Coordinates of C-alpha atoms in Angstrom, one line a residue:
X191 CA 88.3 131.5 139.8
X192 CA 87.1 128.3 138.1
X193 CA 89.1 126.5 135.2
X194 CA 88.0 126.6 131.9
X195 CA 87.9 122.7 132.2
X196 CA 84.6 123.3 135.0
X197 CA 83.1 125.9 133.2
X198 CA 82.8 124.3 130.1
X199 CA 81.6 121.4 132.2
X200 CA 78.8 123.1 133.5
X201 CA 77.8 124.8 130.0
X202 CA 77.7 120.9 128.8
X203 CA 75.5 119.9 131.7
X204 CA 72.7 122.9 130.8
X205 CA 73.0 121.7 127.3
X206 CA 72.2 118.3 128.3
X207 CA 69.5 119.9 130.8
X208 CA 68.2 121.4 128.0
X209 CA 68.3 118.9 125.3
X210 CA 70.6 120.4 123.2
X211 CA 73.5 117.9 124.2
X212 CA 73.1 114.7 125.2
X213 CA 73.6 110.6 125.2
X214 CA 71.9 107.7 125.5
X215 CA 74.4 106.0 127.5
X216 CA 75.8 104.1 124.5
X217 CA 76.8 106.9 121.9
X218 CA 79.0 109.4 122.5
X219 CA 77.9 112.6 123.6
X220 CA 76.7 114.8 121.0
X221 CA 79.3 116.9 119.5
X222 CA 77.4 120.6 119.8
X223 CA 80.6 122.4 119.6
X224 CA 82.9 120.9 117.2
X225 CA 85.2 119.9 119.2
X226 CA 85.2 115.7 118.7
X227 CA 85.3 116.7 114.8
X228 CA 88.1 119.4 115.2
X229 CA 90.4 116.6 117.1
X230 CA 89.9 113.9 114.8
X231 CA 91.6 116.0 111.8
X232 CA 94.3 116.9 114.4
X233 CA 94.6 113.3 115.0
X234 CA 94.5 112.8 111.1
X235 CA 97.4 115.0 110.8
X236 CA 99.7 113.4 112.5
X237 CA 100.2 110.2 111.0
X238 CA 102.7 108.5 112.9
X239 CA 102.6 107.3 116.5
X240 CA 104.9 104.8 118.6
X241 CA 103.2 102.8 120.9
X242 CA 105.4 101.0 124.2
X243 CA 104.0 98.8 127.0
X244 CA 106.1 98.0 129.8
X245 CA 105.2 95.8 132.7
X246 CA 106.1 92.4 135.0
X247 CA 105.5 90.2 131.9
X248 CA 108.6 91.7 130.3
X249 CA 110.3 89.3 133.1
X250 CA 108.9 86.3 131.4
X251 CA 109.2 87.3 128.1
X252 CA 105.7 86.4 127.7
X253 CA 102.4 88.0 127.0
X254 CA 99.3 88.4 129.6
X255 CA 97.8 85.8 127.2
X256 CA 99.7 82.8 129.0
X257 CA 97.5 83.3 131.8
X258 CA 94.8 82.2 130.1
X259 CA 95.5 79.2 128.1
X260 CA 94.6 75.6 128.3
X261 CA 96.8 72.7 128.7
X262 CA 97.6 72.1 124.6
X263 CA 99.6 75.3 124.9
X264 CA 97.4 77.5 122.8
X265 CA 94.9 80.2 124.0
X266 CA 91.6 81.6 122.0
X267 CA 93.7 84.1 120.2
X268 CA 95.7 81.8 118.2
X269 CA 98.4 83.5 120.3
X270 CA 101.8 80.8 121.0
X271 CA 101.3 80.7 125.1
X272 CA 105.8 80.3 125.5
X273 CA 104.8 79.3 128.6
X274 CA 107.4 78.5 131.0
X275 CA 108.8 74.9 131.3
X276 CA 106.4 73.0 134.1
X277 CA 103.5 70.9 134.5
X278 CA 100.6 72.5 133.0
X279 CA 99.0 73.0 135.9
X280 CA 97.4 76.8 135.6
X281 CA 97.4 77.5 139.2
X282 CA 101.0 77.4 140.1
X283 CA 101.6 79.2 136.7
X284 CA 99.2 82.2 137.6
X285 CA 100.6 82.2 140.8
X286 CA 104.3 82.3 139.3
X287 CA 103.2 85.0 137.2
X288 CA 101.2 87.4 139.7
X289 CA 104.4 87.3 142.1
X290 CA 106.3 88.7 139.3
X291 CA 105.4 91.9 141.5
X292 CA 108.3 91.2 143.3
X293 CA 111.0 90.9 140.5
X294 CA 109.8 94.0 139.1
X295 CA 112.7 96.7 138.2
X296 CA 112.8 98.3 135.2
X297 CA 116.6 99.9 136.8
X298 CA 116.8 101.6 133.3
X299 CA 114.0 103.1 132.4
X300 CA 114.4 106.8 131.5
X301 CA 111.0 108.7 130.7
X302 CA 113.0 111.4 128.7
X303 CA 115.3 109.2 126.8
X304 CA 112.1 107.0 125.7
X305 CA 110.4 110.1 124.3
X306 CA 113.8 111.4 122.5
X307 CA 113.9 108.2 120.7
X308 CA 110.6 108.7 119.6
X309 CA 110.7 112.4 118.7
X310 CA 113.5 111.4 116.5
X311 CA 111.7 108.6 114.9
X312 CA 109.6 111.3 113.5
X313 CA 106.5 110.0 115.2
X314 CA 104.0 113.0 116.2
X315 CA 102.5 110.6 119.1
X316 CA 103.3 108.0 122.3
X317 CA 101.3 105.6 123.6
X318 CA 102.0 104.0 126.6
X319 CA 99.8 100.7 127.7
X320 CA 99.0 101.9 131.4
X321 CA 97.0 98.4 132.3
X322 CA 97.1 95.6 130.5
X323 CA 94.5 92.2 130.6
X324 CA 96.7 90.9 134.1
X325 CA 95.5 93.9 135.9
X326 CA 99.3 95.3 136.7
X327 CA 99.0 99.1 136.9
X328 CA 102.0 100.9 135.9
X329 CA 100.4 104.1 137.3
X330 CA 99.5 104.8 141.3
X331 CA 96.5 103.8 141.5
X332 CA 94.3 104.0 144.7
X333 CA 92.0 101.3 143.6
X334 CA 94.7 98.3 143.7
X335 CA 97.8 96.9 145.4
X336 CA 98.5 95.3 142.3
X337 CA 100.8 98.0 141.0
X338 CA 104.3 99.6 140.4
X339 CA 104.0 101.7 143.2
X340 CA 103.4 98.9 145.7
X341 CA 105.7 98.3 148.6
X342 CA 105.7 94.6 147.0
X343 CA 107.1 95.8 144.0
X344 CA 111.0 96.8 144.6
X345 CA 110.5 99.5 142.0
X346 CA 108.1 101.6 145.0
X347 CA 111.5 102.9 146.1
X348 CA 112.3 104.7 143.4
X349 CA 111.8 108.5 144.0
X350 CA 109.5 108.5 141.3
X351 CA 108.0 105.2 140.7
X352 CA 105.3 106.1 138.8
X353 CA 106.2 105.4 135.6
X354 CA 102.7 106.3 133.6
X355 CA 103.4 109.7 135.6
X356 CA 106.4 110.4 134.1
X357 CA 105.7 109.4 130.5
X358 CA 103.2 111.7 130.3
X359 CA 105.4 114.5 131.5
X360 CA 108.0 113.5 128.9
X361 CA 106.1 113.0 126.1
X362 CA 104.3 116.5 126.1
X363 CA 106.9 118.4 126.8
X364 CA 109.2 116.6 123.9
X365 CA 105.5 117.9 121.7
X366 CA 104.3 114.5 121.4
X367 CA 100.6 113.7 121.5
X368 CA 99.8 111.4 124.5
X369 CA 97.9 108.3 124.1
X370 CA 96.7 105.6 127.2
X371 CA 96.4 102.6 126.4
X372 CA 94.4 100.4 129.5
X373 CA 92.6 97.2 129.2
X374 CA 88.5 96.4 130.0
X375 CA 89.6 93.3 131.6
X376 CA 91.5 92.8 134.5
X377 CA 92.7 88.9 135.3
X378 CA 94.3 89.9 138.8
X379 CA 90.6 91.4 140.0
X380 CA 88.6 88.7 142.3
X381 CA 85.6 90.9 141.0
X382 CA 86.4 90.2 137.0
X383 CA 88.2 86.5 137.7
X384 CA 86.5 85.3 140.7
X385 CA 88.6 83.1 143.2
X386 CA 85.7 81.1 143.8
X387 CA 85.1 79.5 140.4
X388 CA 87.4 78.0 137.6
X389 CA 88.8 80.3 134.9
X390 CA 88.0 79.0 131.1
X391 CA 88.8 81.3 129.3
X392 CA 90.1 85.7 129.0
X393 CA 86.0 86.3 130.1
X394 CA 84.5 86.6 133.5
X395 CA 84.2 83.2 135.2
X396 CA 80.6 83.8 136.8
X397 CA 77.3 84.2 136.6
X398 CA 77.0 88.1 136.7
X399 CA 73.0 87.4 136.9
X400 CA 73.4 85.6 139.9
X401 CA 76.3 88.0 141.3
X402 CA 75.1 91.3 140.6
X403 CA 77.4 93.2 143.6
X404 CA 80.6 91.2 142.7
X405 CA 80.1 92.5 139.1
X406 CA 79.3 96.2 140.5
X407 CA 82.1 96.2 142.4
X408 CA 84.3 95.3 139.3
X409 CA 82.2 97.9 137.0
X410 CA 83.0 100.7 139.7
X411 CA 87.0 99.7 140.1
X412 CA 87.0 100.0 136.0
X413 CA 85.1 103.8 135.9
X414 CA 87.0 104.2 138.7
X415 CA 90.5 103.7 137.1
X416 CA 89.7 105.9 134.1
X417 CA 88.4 108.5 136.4
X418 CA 92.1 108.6 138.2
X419 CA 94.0 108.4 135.1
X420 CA 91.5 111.3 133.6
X421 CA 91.8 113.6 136.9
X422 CA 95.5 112.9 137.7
X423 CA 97.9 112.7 134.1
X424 CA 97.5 115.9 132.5
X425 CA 95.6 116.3 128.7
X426 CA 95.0 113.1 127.7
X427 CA 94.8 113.6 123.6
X428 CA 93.5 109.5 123.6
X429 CA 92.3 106.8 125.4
X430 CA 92.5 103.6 123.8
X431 CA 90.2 100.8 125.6
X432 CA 91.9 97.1 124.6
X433 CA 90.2 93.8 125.9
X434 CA 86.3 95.2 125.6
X435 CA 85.0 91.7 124.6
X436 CA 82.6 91.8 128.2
X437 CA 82.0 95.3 127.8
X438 CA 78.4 95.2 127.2
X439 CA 78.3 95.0 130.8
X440 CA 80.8 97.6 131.4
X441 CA 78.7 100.7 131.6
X442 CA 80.8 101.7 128.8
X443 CA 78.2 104.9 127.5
X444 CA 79.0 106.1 131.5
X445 CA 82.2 106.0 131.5
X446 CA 83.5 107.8 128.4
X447 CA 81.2 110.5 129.6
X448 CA 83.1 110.8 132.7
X449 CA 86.1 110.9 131.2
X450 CA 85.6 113.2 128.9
X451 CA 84.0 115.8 131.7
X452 CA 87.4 115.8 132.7
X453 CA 89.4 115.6 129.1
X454 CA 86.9 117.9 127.1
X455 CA 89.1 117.1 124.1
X456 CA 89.6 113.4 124.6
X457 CA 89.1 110.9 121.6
X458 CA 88.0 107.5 122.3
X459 CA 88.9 104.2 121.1
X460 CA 87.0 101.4 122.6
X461 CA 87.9 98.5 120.4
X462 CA 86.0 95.9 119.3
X463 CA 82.2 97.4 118.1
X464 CA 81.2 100.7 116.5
X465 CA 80.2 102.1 120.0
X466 CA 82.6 104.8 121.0
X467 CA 85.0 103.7 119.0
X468 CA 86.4 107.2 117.5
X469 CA 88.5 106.2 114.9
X470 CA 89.1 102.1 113.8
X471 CA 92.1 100.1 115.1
X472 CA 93.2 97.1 112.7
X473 CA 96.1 95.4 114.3
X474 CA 98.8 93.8 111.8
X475 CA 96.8 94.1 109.0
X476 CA 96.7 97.3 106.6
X477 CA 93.1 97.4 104.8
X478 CA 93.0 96.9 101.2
X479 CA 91.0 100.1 100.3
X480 CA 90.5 103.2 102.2
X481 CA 88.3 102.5 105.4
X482 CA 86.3 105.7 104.7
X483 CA 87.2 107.4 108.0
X484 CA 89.9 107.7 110.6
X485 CA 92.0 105.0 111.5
X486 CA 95.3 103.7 112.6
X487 CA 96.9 100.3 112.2
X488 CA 98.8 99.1 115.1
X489 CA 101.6 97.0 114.4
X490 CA 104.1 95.1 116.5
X491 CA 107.7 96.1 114.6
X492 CA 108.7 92.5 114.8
X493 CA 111.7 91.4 112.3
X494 CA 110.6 94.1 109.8
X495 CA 113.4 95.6 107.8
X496 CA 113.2 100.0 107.9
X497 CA 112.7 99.3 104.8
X498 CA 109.1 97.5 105.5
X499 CA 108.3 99.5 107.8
X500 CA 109.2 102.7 105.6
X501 CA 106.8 101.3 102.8
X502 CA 104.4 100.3 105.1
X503 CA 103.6 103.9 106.8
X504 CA 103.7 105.1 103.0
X505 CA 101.4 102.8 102.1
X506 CA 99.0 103.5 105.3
X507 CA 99.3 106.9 105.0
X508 CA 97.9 106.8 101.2
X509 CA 94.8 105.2 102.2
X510 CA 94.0 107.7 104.5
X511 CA 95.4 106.4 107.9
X512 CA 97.8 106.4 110.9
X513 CA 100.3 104.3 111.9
X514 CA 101.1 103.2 115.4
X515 CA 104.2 101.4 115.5
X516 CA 105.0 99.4 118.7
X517 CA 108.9 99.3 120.1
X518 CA 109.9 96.3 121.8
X519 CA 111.0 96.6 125.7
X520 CA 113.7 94.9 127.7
X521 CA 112.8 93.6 131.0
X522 CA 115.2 97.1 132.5
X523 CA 113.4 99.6 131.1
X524 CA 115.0 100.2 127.7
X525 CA 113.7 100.0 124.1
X526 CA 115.5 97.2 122.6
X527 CA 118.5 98.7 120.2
X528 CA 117.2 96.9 117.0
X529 CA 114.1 98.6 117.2
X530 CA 116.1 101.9 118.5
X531 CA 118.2 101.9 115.3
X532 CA 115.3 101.2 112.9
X533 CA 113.2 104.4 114.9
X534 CA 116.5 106.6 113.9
X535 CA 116.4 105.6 110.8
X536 CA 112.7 106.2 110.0
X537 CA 113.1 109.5 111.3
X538 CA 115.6 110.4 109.1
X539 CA 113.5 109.6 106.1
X540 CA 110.8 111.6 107.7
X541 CA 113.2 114.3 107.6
X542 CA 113.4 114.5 103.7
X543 CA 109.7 113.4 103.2
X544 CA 107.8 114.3 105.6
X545 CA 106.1 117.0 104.0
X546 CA 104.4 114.4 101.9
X547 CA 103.4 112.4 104.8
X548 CA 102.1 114.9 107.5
X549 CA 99.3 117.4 107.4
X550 CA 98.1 115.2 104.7
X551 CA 94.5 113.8 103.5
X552 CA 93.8 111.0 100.8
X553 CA 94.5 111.6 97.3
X554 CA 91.5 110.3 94.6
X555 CA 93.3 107.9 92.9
X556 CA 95.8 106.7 96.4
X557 CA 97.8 104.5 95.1
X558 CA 99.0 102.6 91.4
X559 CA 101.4 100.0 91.7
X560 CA 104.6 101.1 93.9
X561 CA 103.6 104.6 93.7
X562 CA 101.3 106.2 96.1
X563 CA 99.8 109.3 96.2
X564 CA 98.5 112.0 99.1
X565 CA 97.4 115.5 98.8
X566 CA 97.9 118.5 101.1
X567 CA 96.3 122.0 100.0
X568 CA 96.7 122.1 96.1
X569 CA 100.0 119.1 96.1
X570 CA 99.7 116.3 94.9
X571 CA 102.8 113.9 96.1
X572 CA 103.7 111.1 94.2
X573 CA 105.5 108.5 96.5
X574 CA 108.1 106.0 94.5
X575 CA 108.8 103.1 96.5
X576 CA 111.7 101.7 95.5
X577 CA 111.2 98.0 96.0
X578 CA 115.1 96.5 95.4
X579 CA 115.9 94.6 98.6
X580 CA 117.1 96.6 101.6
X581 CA 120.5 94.8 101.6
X582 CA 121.3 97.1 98.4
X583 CA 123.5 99.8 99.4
X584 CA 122.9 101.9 96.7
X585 CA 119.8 103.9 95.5
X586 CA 117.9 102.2 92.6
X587 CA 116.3 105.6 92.0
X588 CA 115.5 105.4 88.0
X589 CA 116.4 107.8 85.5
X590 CA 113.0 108.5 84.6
X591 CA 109.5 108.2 87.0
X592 CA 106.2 107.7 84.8
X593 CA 103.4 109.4 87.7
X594 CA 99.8 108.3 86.0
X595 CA 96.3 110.8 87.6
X596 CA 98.4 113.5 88.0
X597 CA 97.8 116.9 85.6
X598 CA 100.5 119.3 86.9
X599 CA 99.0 123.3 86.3
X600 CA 101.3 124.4 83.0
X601 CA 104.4 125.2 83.6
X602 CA 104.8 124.2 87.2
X603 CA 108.1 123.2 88.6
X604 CA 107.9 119.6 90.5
X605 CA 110.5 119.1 93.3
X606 CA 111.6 115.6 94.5
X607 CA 111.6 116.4 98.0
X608 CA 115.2 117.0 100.0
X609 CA 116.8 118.4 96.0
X610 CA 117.0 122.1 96.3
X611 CA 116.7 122.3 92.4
X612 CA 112.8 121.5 90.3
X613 CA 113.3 118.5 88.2
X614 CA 112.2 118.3 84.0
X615 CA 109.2 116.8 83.2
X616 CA 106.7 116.5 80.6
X617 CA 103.1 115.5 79.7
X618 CA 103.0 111.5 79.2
X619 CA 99.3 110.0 78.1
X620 CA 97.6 110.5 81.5
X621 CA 100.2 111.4 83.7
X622 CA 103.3 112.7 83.5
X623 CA 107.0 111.5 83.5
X624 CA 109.8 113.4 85.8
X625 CA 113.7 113.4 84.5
X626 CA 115.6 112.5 87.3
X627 CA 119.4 114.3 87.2
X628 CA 122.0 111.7 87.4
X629 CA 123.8 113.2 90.8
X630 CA 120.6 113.0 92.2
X631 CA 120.5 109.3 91.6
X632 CA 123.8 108.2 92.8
X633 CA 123.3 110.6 95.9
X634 CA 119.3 110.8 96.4
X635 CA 117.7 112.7 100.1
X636 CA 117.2 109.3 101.4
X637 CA 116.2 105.8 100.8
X638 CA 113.8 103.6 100.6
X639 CA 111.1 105.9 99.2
X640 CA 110.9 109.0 97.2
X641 CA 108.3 112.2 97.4
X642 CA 107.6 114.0 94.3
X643 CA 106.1 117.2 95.1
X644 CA 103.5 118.4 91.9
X645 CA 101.3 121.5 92.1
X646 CA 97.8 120.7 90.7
X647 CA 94.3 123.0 90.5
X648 CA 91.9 122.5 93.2

């Protein structure tokens, strides 16, 4: 009996055949069914995602970027290099770093405790970055030795090595979306860096003109990739393609079709250009205004207090996107306890608010001063962020909350959300303001932020 998965295949195919469906081999395939449309409001409604990456760098401390630095230290990112303390000679460095393979054993990792942490965190998605620019695969690939499941790599004797494998596993069945995170580039490939030439810079270091089969061979080791990670991991809700700056030359138009014959649902983010590129991706920045569409900011957690990172999901959220958070990794496997304990504590604000957070679309007026503003159905939530430091142990909740753009339907109840019992409020010029009871304020659902719920017309 054939899958659902080959069927639908084939009903795509005499779509195409027929010129109902089809692409040009940049744009996406056209959506006839719905289905691209029907996943990006799925995606929409989950807000929050937490993104890892784990891999031999983790030994250095470093970032791939090192690899591709010149001798000042700095590389065309703007990225500090932290290179380690020798001659700047970039050959015994890239050698240093590509036997890394055989250092590499993250002794602690624990597929089902990573996605626990997560769950709790209140985040509705993982993403894991499978591949990153130095080409080390943290999933069996067929295509490379340059992987965790190489007999080089002390990790391969592990009774389950493949750690992409088991995230997968983990994170759907703790009911987390899964998103793969792999890289266009690969540094480690003699088909994308060539042995035979010097490397400059994070771009192919030949002529592809003048070595058409060396580039083919690197084109069909990319689509190649995809197509085992597509095939061989389960539903794949995303794939996120990083490092696309050569991938004009990719075949790019090829391969999303591919993978999405095998992931009919599959949303694609191939950053850097409007081409297949789903939903937008600013990294460490939040927009200013509303980017008129889908999109996520991903953000490295860094030194940010819960209560940043509380206020900066609020405000993400208000403009109409997601946030994907990134955890930082030890070298062992393990998510580092500072960014474990600020997790725990977002989820437990998620816990109180998280009606006003999920499910959730943009709100006209999204945000006035420290208060921001979504919409689900015929709510309105009105988001207080309290703004005293995060040292200050107790709430700064005031008495009274003046909400501007909101007309409540007459004699509505609004709730601050977590208090079993409506608050008092009243009509105040072109808002309203809410009475908040003094035992709520000394003991308020949680901190940081707070979610007045208020029932308006539609």
């Amino acid at each position: 009996m054939k899958s659902f998965t080959t069927i639908f295949t084939c009903i795509i195919c005499l779509l195409a055949s027929a010129g109902i469906a089809k692409s040009d081999g940049l744009n996406n395939v056209s959506d006839t069914s719905g289905i691209l449309q029907k996943r990006l409001e799925w995606f929409q409604d989950q807000k929050f995602g937490v993104f890892t990456s784990l891999g031999i760098r983790q030994l250095w401390g470093t970032s791939p970027w090192i690899l591709n630095v010149d001798p000042s230290g700095t590389d065309p990112m703007g990225r500090d290099s932290r290179r380690p303390n020798w001659d700047f000679d970039m050959g015994v460095l890239r050698k240093g770093y590509w036997n890394l393979i055989k250092g590499f054993y993250p002794r602690h990792f624990d597929a089902e405790e990573w996605s626990r942490i997560i769950k709790d965190a209140g985040a509705k998605y993982a993403a894991f970055y499978c591949k990153h620019h130095d080409g080390f695969s943290m999933f069996d690939t067929q295509l490379s030795d340059f992987k965790i499941t190489s007999p080089e790599c002390p990790y391969s004797d592990h009774p389950n090595p493949d750690v992409t494998a088991r995230l997968c596993d983990a994170f759907r069945q703790a009911g987390l979306g899964v998103t793969l995170i792999f890289s266009y580039s690969d540094w480690h490939s003699p088909y994308y860096w060539s042995p035979n030439a010097p490397v400059l810079n994070r771009h192919y270091n030949y002529d592809i003109n003048k070595e058409p089969e060396r580039w083919q061979k690197f084109v069909d080791f990319l689509h190649g990739q995809i197509r085992e990670l597509m095939t061989g991991y389960g539903k794949i809700d995303i794939l996120w393609l990083d490092g696309g700056w050569d991938k004009k030359d990719m075949q790019v138009g090829k391969m999303v079709e591919m993978a999405r014959s095998h992931q009919l649902e599959l949303i694609v983010v191939s950053r850097g250009g409007n081409v297949h590129e789903d939903f937008k991706t600013p990294e460490n920045r939040v927009p200013p205004k509303p980017l008129g569409g889908p999109w996520e900011t991903f953000w490295s957690m860094g030194d940010d207090t819960t209560q940043e990172l509380i206020h900066l999901l609020v405000d993400i959220v208000c403009k109409g996107g997601n946030l994907l958070l990134s955890a930082a990794l030890n070298s062992d496997g393990t998510i580092t306890p500072s960014c474990v304990e600020r997790l725990k504590q977002m989820g437990e604000w998620l816990k109180a608010n998280g009606e006003a957070i999920y499910g959730t679309r943009m709100y006209s007026q999204y945000r006035d001063a420290n208060i921001c503003y979504t919409q689900k159905g015929n709510y309105v939530y009105a988001i207080y962020l309290d703004e005293a430091r995060d040292s200050v142990e107790q709430s700064t909740l005031p008495a009274q909350v003046t909400i501007k753009h909101i007309r409540p339907i007459p004699g509505s109840k609004i709730f601050l959300l977590g208090v079993e019992e409506p608050l008092k409020w009243k009509a105040s010029g072109g808002g309203i303001t809410i009475t908040v009871p003094g035992a709520v304020m000394k003991s308020p659902p949680a901190r940081y932020a707070y979610s007045f719920r208020v029932q308006v017309s539609r």
